[in-house]
Short mmCIF file of C-alpha atoms in Angstrom, two decimals:
data_model
loop_
_atom_site.label_atom_id
_atom_site.label_comp_id
_atom_site.label_asym_id
_atom_site.label_seq_id
_atom_site.Cartn_x
_atom_site.Cartn_y
_atom_site.Cartn_z
CA UNK A 1 20.56 -23.75 -10.62
CA UNK A 2 20.43 -19.96 -11.05
CA UNK A 3 17.73 -19.90 -13.70
CA UNK A 4 15.02 -22.14 -12.28
CA UNK A 5 11.57 -21.05 -11.15
CA UNK A 6 12.53 -21.76 -7.54
CA UNK A 7 15.56 -19.50 -7.78
CA UNK A 8 13.63 -16.54 -9.17
CA UNK A 9 10.81 -17.06 -6.67
CA UNK A 10 13.41 -17.02 -3.89
CA UNK A 11 14.89 -13.75 -5.22
CA UNK A 12 11.48 -12.08 -5.41
CA UNK A 13 10.48 -13.16 -1.92
CA UNK A 14 13.86 -12.04 -0.48
CA UNK A 15 13.32 -8.56 -1.96
CA UNK A 16 9.87 -8.36 -0.34
CA UNK A 17 11.35 -9.56 2.96
CA UNK A 18 13.97 -6.80 2.78
CA UNK A 19 11.19 -4.25 2.30
CA UNK A 20 9.42 -5.57 5.39
CA UNK A 21 12.62 -5.40 7.43
CA UNK A 22 13.29 -1.78 6.43
CA UNK A 23 9.70 -0.84 7.32
CA UNK A 24 10.05 -2.60 10.67
CA UNK A 25 13.34 -1.03 11.69
CA UNK A 26 12.23 2.45 10.58
CA UNK A 27 8.87 1.95 12.35
CA UNK A 28 7.02 2.45 9.09
CA UNK A 29 8.60 5.82 8.32
CA UNK A 30 10.07 4.25 5.19
CA UNK A 31 7.52 2.34 3.16
CA UNK A 32 8.40 -1.29 2.66
CA UNK A 33 6.82 -1.24 -0.80
CA UNK A 34 8.87 1.83 -1.74
CA UNK A 35 12.02 -0.12 -0.91
CA UNK A 36 10.80 -3.13 -2.89
CA UNK A 37 9.96 -1.02 -5.95
CA UNK A 38 13.27 0.84 -5.70
CA UNK A 39 15.27 -2.41 -5.55
CA UNK A 40 13.48 -3.80 -8.60
CA UNK A 41 13.75 -0.52 -10.52
CA UNK A 42 17.51 -0.32 -9.90
CA UNK A 43 17.82 -4.03 -10.65
CA UNK A 44 16.05 -3.65 -14.00
CA UNK A 45 18.03 -0.54 -14.98
CA UNK A 46 21.32 -2.24 -14.07
CA UNK A 47 20.39 -5.45 -15.86
CA UNK A 48 20.67 -7.48 -12.64
CA UNK A 49 17.07 -8.70 -12.81
CA UNK A 50 15.56 -10.07 -16.02
CA UNK A 51 12.51 -8.12 -17.21
CA UNK A 52 10.35 -11.24 -16.88
CA UNK A 53 11.51 -12.21 -13.37
CA UNK A 54 7.92 -12.31 -12.04
CA UNK A 55 6.86 -14.60 -14.86
CA UNK A 56 9.93 -16.82 -14.36
CA UNK A 57 9.10 -16.99 -10.64
CA UNK A 58 5.72 -18.51 -11.53
CA UNK A 59 3.78 -15.60 -10.04
CA UNK A 60 2.08 -14.23 -13.17
CA UNK A 61 -0.62 -16.89 -13.43
CA UNK A 62 -1.04 -16.96 -9.66
CA UNK A 63 -1.61 -13.19 -9.61
CA UNK A 64 -4.39 -13.44 -12.20
CA UNK A 65 -6.14 -15.95 -9.94
CA UNK A 66 -5.37 -14.13 -6.72
CA UNK A 67 -6.96 -10.75 -7.45
CA UNK A 68 -10.59 -11.92 -7.37
CA UNK A 69 -9.88 -14.15 -4.37
CA UNK A 70 -8.20 -11.43 -2.32
CA UNK A 71 -10.91 -8.90 -3.17
CA UNK A 72 -13.57 -11.38 -2.03
CA UNK A 73 -11.51 -11.89 1.12
CA UNK A 74 -11.36 -8.11 1.65
CA UNK A 75 -15.12 -7.90 1.24
CA UNK A 76 -15.64 -10.24 4.18
CA UNK A 77 -13.94 -7.71 6.47
CA UNK A 78 -16.35 -4.86 5.67
CA UNK A 79 -18.48 -4.13 8.72
CA UNK A 80 -21.60 -2.72 7.07
CA UNK A 81 -23.16 -1.96 10.45
CA UNK A 82 -20.18 0.18 11.47
CA UNK A 83 -20.14 1.97 8.11
CA UNK A 84 -23.81 2.87 8.54
CA UNK A 85 -23.23 4.07 12.09
CA UNK A 86 -20.23 6.14 10.96
CA UNK A 87 -21.97 7.48 7.85
CA UNK A 88 -20.61 10.98 8.40
CA UNK A 89 -17.04 9.67 8.30
CA UNK A 90 -17.87 7.58 5.22
CA UNK A 91 -19.32 10.62 3.48
CA UNK A 92 -16.38 12.80 4.53
CA UNK A 93 -13.87 10.34 3.10
CA UNK A 94 -15.88 9.91 -0.09
CA UNK A 95 -16.23 13.66 -0.69
CA UNK A 96 -12.49 14.16 -0.17
CA UNK A 97 -11.73 11.38 -2.64
CA UNK A 98 -14.14 12.68 -5.29
CA UNK A 99 -12.84 16.24 -4.93
CA UNK A 100 -9.25 15.04 -5.21
CA UNK A 101 -10.09 13.08 -8.36
CA UNK A 102 -11.81 16.08 -9.93
CA UNK A 103 -8.77 18.24 -9.24
CA UNK A 104 -6.53 15.58 -10.76
CA UNK A 105 -8.24 16.27 -14.09
CA UNK A 106 -6.50 19.66 -14.05
CA UNK A 107 -3.31 17.74 -14.87
CA UNK A 108 -4.82 16.08 -17.97
CA UNK A 109 -3.62 18.74 -20.45
CA UNK A 110 -0.12 18.50 -18.95
CA UNK A 111 0.48 14.76 -18.54
CA UNK A 112 -2.36 13.29 -20.60
CA UNK A 113 -5.89 12.16 -19.74
CA UNK A 114 -5.01 8.45 -19.87
CA UNK A 115 -2.23 8.93 -17.34
CA UNK A 116 -4.55 10.82 -15.00
CA UNK A 117 -7.30 8.21 -15.32
CA UNK A 118 -4.87 5.37 -14.63
CA UNK A 119 -3.45 7.19 -11.62
CA UNK A 120 -6.80 8.10 -10.02
CA UNK A 121 -7.68 4.75 -8.39
CA UNK A 122 -4.05 4.19 -7.41
CA UNK A 123 -3.48 7.50 -5.64
CA UNK A 124 -6.72 6.87 -3.72
CA UNK A 125 -6.30 3.14 -3.22
CA UNK A 126 -4.10 0.25 -2.24
CA UNK A 127 -2.51 -2.84 -3.70
CA UNK A 128 -5.69 -4.13 -5.33
CA UNK A 129 -6.49 -0.93 -7.21
CA UNK A 130 -2.82 -0.63 -8.21
CA UNK A 131 -2.70 -4.18 -9.54
CA UNK A 132 -5.93 -3.72 -11.50
CA UNK A 133 -4.81 -0.44 -13.07
CA UNK A 134 -1.30 -1.66 -13.83
CA UNK A 135 -2.71 -4.66 -15.70
CA UNK A 136 -5.27 -2.51 -17.55
CA UNK A 137 -2.70 0.12 -18.54
CA UNK A 138 -0.25 -2.54 -19.74
CA UNK A 139 -2.98 -4.22 -21.79
CA UNK A 140 -3.81 -0.90 -23.45
CA UNK A 141 -0.13 -0.26 -24.25
CA UNK A 142 0.19 2.57 -21.70
CA UNK A 143 3.53 1.33 -20.38
CA UNK A 144 4.64 4.60 -18.78
CA UNK A 145 1.29 5.01 -17.03
CA UNK A 146 1.54 1.43 -15.80
CA UNK A 147 4.98 2.12 -14.32
CA UNK A 148 3.65 5.33 -12.78
CA UNK A 149 1.13 3.20 -10.86
CA UNK A 150 3.99 1.43 -9.10
CA UNK A 151 5.73 4.72 -8.30
CA UNK A 152 2.56 6.35 -6.91
CA UNK A 153 1.74 3.32 -4.80
CA UNK A 154 5.24 3.06 -3.39
CA UNK A 155 5.33 6.66 -2.11
CA UNK A 156 1.71 6.99 -0.94
CA UNK A 157 2.44 6.47 2.73
CA UNK A 158 5.35 8.92 2.67
CA UNK A 159 2.86 11.56 1.55
CA UNK A 160 -0.10 10.60 3.71
CA UNK A 161 1.50 9.55 7.00
CA UNK A 162 3.02 12.93 8.05
CA UNK A 163 -0.25 14.75 7.32
CA UNK A 164 -2.43 12.16 9.09
CA UNK A 165 -0.07 12.22 12.06
CA UNK A 166 0.01 16.05 12.29
CA UNK A 167 -3.79 16.30 12.06
CA UNK A 168 -4.14 13.47 14.57
CA UNK A 169 -1.90 15.24 17.06
CA UNK A 170 -3.89 18.48 16.79
CA UNK A 171 -7.19 16.67 17.22
CA UNK A 172 -5.84 14.49 20.04
CA UNK A 173 -4.96 17.55 22.10
CA UNK A 174 -8.60 18.63 21.88
CA UNK A 175 -9.71 15.12 22.85
CA UNK A 176 -7.39 15.14 25.86
CA UNK A 177 -8.67 18.52 27.05
CA UNK A 178 -12.27 17.33 26.68
CA UNK A 179 -11.52 14.03 28.40
CA UNK A 180 -10.08 15.76 31.46
CA UNK A 181 -13.41 17.51 32.12
CA UNK A 182 -15.15 14.17 32.83
CA UNK A 183 -12.86 11.09 32.52
CA UNK A 184 -15.36 8.52 33.79
CA UNK A 185 -18.21 9.84 31.70
CA UNK A 186 -16.12 9.98 28.52
CA UNK A 187 -14.87 6.41 28.94
CA UNK A 188 -18.40 5.16 29.64
CA UNK A 189 -19.73 6.88 26.51
CA UNK A 190 -16.91 5.40 24.40
CA UNK A 191 -17.56 1.87 25.68
CA UNK A 192 -21.29 2.25 25.01
CA UNK A 193 -20.59 3.29 21.44
CA UNK A 194 -18.19 0.39 20.90
CA UNK A 195 -20.66 -2.15 22.25
CA UNK A 196 -23.41 -0.85 19.96
CA UNK A 197 -21.30 -1.76 16.92
CA UNK A 198 -20.55 -5.33 17.96
CA UNK A 199 -23.30 -7.90 17.54
CA UNK A 200 -24.37 -9.95 20.54
CA UNK A 201 -25.46 -12.86 18.34
CA UNK A 202 -22.81 -15.56 17.92
CA UNK A 203 -22.35 -16.20 14.17
CA UNK A 204 -22.72 -19.67 12.64
CA UNK A 205 -19.01 -20.04 11.89
CA UNK A 206 -18.16 -19.40 15.55
CA UNK A 207 -20.61 -22.06 16.71
CA UNK A 208 -19.20 -24.62 14.27
CA UNK A 209 -15.48 -23.85 14.25
CA UNK A 210 -14.55 -27.47 13.61
CA UNK A 211 -16.27 -27.37 10.21
CA UNK A 212 -14.15 -24.50 8.95
CA UNK A 213 -10.90 -26.19 8.05
CA UNK A 214 -8.20 -24.47 6.01
CA UNK A 215 -9.40 -26.27 2.89
CA UNK A 216 -13.01 -25.18 3.40
CA UNK A 217 -11.94 -21.57 3.96
CA UNK A 218 -9.93 -21.60 0.74
CA UNK A 219 -12.78 -23.31 -1.12
CA UNK A 220 -15.18 -20.53 -0.03
CA UNK A 221 -12.83 -17.89 -1.43
CA UNK A 222 -12.31 -19.81 -4.68
CA UNK A 223 -16.08 -20.07 -5.15
CA UNK A 224 -16.44 -16.35 -4.50
CA UNK A 225 -13.63 -15.54 -6.93
CA UNK A 226 -15.09 -17.78 -9.63
CA UNK A 227 -18.54 -16.23 -9.25
CA UNK A 228 -17.03 -12.74 -9.46
CA UNK A 229 -15.10 -13.63 -12.62
CA UNK A 230 -18.21 -15.20 -14.16
CA UNK A 231 -20.41 -12.20 -13.35
CA UNK A 232 -17.73 -9.87 -14.69
CA UNK A 233 -17.82 -11.77 -17.98
CA UNK A 234 -21.59 -11.52 -18.49
CA UNK A 235 -22.24 -8.02 -17.08
CA UNK A 236 -20.73 -4.58 -17.77
CA UNK A 237 -19.54 -4.45 -14.14
CA UNK A 238 -15.86 -5.35 -13.65
CA UNK A 239 -15.19 -8.63 -11.81
CA UNK A 240 -13.23 -6.75 -9.12
CA UNK A 241 -16.38 -4.90 -8.09
CA UNK A 242 -18.35 -8.16 -8.04
CA UNK A 243 -15.70 -9.81 -5.86
CA UNK A 244 -15.89 -7.03 -3.28
CA UNK A 245 -19.70 -7.05 -3.30
CA UNK A 246 -19.94 -10.84 -3.01
CA UNK A 247 -17.41 -10.84 -0.18
CA UNK A 248 -19.32 -8.22 1.80
CA UNK A 249 -22.64 -10.03 1.22
CA UNK A 250 -21.20 -13.40 2.19
CA UNK A 251 -21.00 -12.43 5.85
CA UNK A 252 -24.77 -12.08 6.11
CA UNK A 253 -26.07 -14.88 8.30
CA UNK A 254 -22.63 -15.59 9.70
CA UNK A 255 -21.92 -18.54 7.39
CA UNK A 256 -18.69 -17.12 5.96
CA UNK A 257 -16.00 -16.03 8.44
CA UNK A 258 -14.10 -12.77 7.95
CA UNK A 259 -10.64 -13.12 6.35
CA UNK A 260 -10.99 -16.77 5.24
CA UNK A 261 -7.68 -16.59 3.37
CA UNK A 262 -5.85 -15.72 6.59
CA UNK A 263 -7.66 -18.55 8.35
CA UNK A 264 -6.56 -20.86 5.56
CA UNK A 265 -2.94 -19.62 5.82
CA UNK A 266 -2.98 -18.62 2.14
CA UNK A 267 -3.07 -14.83 2.24
CA UNK A 268 0.68 -14.15 2.27
CA UNK A 269 1.69 -15.92 -0.94
CA UNK A 270 -1.32 -14.54 -2.83
CA UNK A 271 -0.42 -10.99 -1.81
CA UNK A 272 3.16 -11.51 -2.95
CA UNK A 273 1.77 -12.57 -6.32
CA UNK A 274 -0.45 -9.48 -6.48
CA UNK A 275 2.36 -7.14 -5.48
CA UNK A 276 4.51 -8.97 -7.97
CA UNK A 277 2.05 -8.23 -10.77
CA UNK A 278 2.85 -4.53 -10.36
CA UNK A 279 6.61 -5.01 -10.73
CA UNK A 280 6.97 -5.91 -14.47
CA UNK A 281 5.84 -2.39 -15.41
CA UNK A 282 9.07 -1.07 -13.86
CA UNK A 283 11.10 -3.09 -16.36
CA UNK A 284 9.91 -0.74 -19.13
CA UNK A 285 11.29 2.36 -17.39
CA UNK A 286 14.46 3.97 -18.74
CA UNK A 287 16.69 6.55 -17.10
CA UNK A 288 15.17 9.23 -19.33
CA UNK A 289 11.70 8.38 -17.97
CA UNK A 290 12.57 8.99 -14.32
CA UNK A 291 12.43 12.78 -14.44
CA UNK A 292 9.03 12.92 -16.14
CA UNK A 293 7.61 10.25 -13.81
CA UNK A 294 8.82 12.17 -10.75
CA UNK A 295 7.14 15.32 -12.08
CA UNK A 296 3.90 13.46 -12.79
CA UNK A 297 3.87 11.87 -9.34
CA UNK A 298 4.49 15.18 -7.53
CA UNK A 299 1.85 16.97 -9.62
CA UNK A 300 -0.80 14.33 -8.95
CA UNK A 301 -0.17 14.26 -5.20
CA UNK A 302 -0.18 18.06 -4.94
CA UNK A 303 -3.57 18.19 -6.67
CA UNK A 304 -4.95 15.32 -4.58
CA UNK A 305 -3.88 16.97 -1.32
CA UNK A 306 -5.30 20.28 -2.55
CA UNK A 307 -8.65 18.50 -2.92
CA UNK A 308 -8.52 17.31 0.70
CA UNK A 309 -7.56 20.79 1.97
CA UNK A 310 -10.38 22.36 -0.06
CA UNK A 311 -13.02 20.07 1.45
CA UNK A 312 -11.75 19.92 5.02
CA UNK A 313 -10.39 23.43 5.61
CA UNK A 314 -11.56 25.90 2.98
CA UNK A 315 -15.15 24.76 2.66
CA UNK A 316 -17.35 24.18 5.74
CA UNK A 317 -18.01 20.54 4.80
CA UNK A 318 -15.48 19.07 7.23
CA UNK A 319 -16.74 21.08 10.19
CA UNK A 320 -20.37 20.25 9.41
CA UNK A 321 -19.85 16.52 8.92
CA UNK A 322 -17.33 15.48 11.57
CA UNK A 323 -17.26 18.59 13.77
CA UNK A 324 -13.56 19.40 13.42
CA UNK A 325 -11.41 20.55 10.50
CA UNK A 326 -8.27 18.76 11.71
CA UNK A 327 -10.15 15.47 12.00
CA UNK A 328 -11.74 16.05 8.60
CA UNK A 329 -8.33 16.42 6.96
CA UNK A 330 -6.99 13.38 8.81
CA UNK A 331 -9.90 11.37 7.42
CA UNK A 332 -9.32 12.82 3.95
CA UNK A 333 -5.69 11.73 3.72
CA UNK A 334 -6.61 8.17 4.69
CA UNK A 335 -6.96 7.65 0.94
CA UNK A 336 -3.14 7.59 0.89
CA UNK A 337 -2.79 5.21 3.83
CA UNK A 338 -5.27 2.55 4.86
CA UNK A 339 -4.68 -0.29 7.29
CA UNK A 340 -2.41 -0.86 9.20
CA UNK A 341 -0.68 2.52 8.83
CA UNK A 342 -3.67 4.41 10.21
CA UNK A 343 -3.81 2.19 13.30
CA UNK A 344 -0.09 2.71 13.96
CA UNK A 345 -0.51 6.48 13.64
CA UNK A 346 -3.38 6.44 16.16
CA UNK A 347 -1.21 4.50 18.61
CA UNK A 348 1.71 6.93 18.21
CA UNK A 349 -0.55 9.97 18.60
CA UNK A 350 -2.15 8.55 21.76
CA UNK A 351 1.27 7.84 23.27
CA UNK A 352 2.49 11.35 22.44
CA UNK A 353 -0.52 13.27 23.79
CA UNK A 354 -2.04 11.12 26.54
CA UNK A 355 -0.70 11.62 30.07
CA UNK A 356 -2.38 8.64 31.73
CA UNK A 357 -3.25 5.12 30.51
CA UNK A 358 -6.93 6.12 30.47
CA UNK A 359 -6.25 9.20 28.36
CA UNK A 360 -4.15 7.20 25.92
CA UNK A 361 -6.88 4.57 25.58
CA UNK A 362 -9.55 7.20 25.05
CA UNK A 363 -7.55 9.08 22.41
CA UNK A 364 -6.48 5.95 20.54
CA UNK A 365 -9.93 4.33 20.50
CA UNK A 366 -11.68 7.58 19.58
CA UNK A 367 -9.27 8.41 16.74
CA UNK A 368 -9.10 4.83 15.50
CA UNK A 369 -12.72 4.77 14.36
CA UNK A 370 -12.72 7.72 11.88
CA UNK A 371 -9.21 6.91 10.62
CA UNK A 372 -9.93 3.21 10.04
CA UNK A 373 -13.42 3.79 8.64
CA UNK A 374 -12.04 6.49 6.34
CA UNK A 375 -9.39 4.07 5.10
CA UNK A 376 -11.90 1.25 4.55
CA UNK A 377 -14.26 3.59 2.70
CA UNK A 378 -11.71 4.76 0.16
CA UNK A 379 -8.82 2.29 0.04
CA UNK A 380 -10.83 -0.92 0.43
CA UNK A 381 -14.11 -0.02 -1.26
CA UNK A 382 -14.24 3.13 -3.40
CA UNK A 383 -10.81 2.79 -5.03
CA UNK A 384 -11.70 -0.71 -6.27
CA UNK A 385 -15.10 0.50 -7.54
CA UNK A 386 -13.35 3.40 -9.27
CA UNK A 387 -10.77 1.06 -10.80
CA UNK A 388 -13.56 -1.08 -12.24
CA UNK A 389 -15.16 2.05 -13.71
CA UNK A 390 -11.97 3.62 -15.07
CA UNK A 391 -10.84 0.42 -16.77
CA UNK A 392 -13.93 0.69 -18.95
CA UNK A 393 -12.90 4.22 -19.97
CA UNK A 394 -9.38 3.42 -21.13
#
């Protein structure tokens, strides 16, 4: 009764639900994943949870299948047209990420090159990069580095959110002052820009909605995942990179809808499996490891933030690319956030600065674009590409 697969799956899912509840009631100020990782870490140290709880819950095999599928699914959400239009934001985010990664190498003599390499895609990425690097580090016997991945991922938003919010508030005040000089003209210009991104052509999947059942949506993702795995096996390019590329290419012609896993009501359980794949690394952590892991985490984040400050404030790159140093830094720290945290921050900033509904709309919609595009550039795309590259170096 208390040792079946169903029981352990229930325990795992309850822990994730608790993390979501904490994030909800604290309005995202406490990361749900941080709470999840903390519960499992304490549970492992206290002997409450067995070290193989994820395996006993039946999530290990599912996670190995889910990664390629979810990455393909993520690829379908990439709006190539918007990325091209917002190329300055894309370049800004990429330069900040590369600079941060180069500065992280400063820590190599202190905490080890392998640890730095494993941490790079995680500190700049999301769940997918974390899952990939955790699995790679574990396979190479780098158990402490694998556990560090979970720690870095769980505190990312605590590091990035206050900075993104502070920079957003400073930039929003400038937007509000500019908006008040010509409200109607500014709103008209914003709407024109938004309409230029959206395509007027109705895609195939919209015309034939009845064809796209839940089973067909899932089948599309499975095909994409299988192709990515196959290409990863016969080429030097990691399957994760192929999955993202295939997903982004699949939208051409409008035959594959964005987010097919969500349409097929399968996304939630696959993401639990992927998050779950990160958790076993915490079972290898001892009390004596906690101090060194805390030091490593702080050191890596300090260096990563220093990279963003260097590009956005010290050097003229931020001013030249996006026209404002505060905005440049806000874009740079999106590597620690991603969706939906960046959207929530834009909403909070607009509410805090805007004095009228029109001002709030203008601020939120204007700030949303660079923050979301910055997050997509690094968290969704570049961190996965970097993970695929770094895995080959370990």
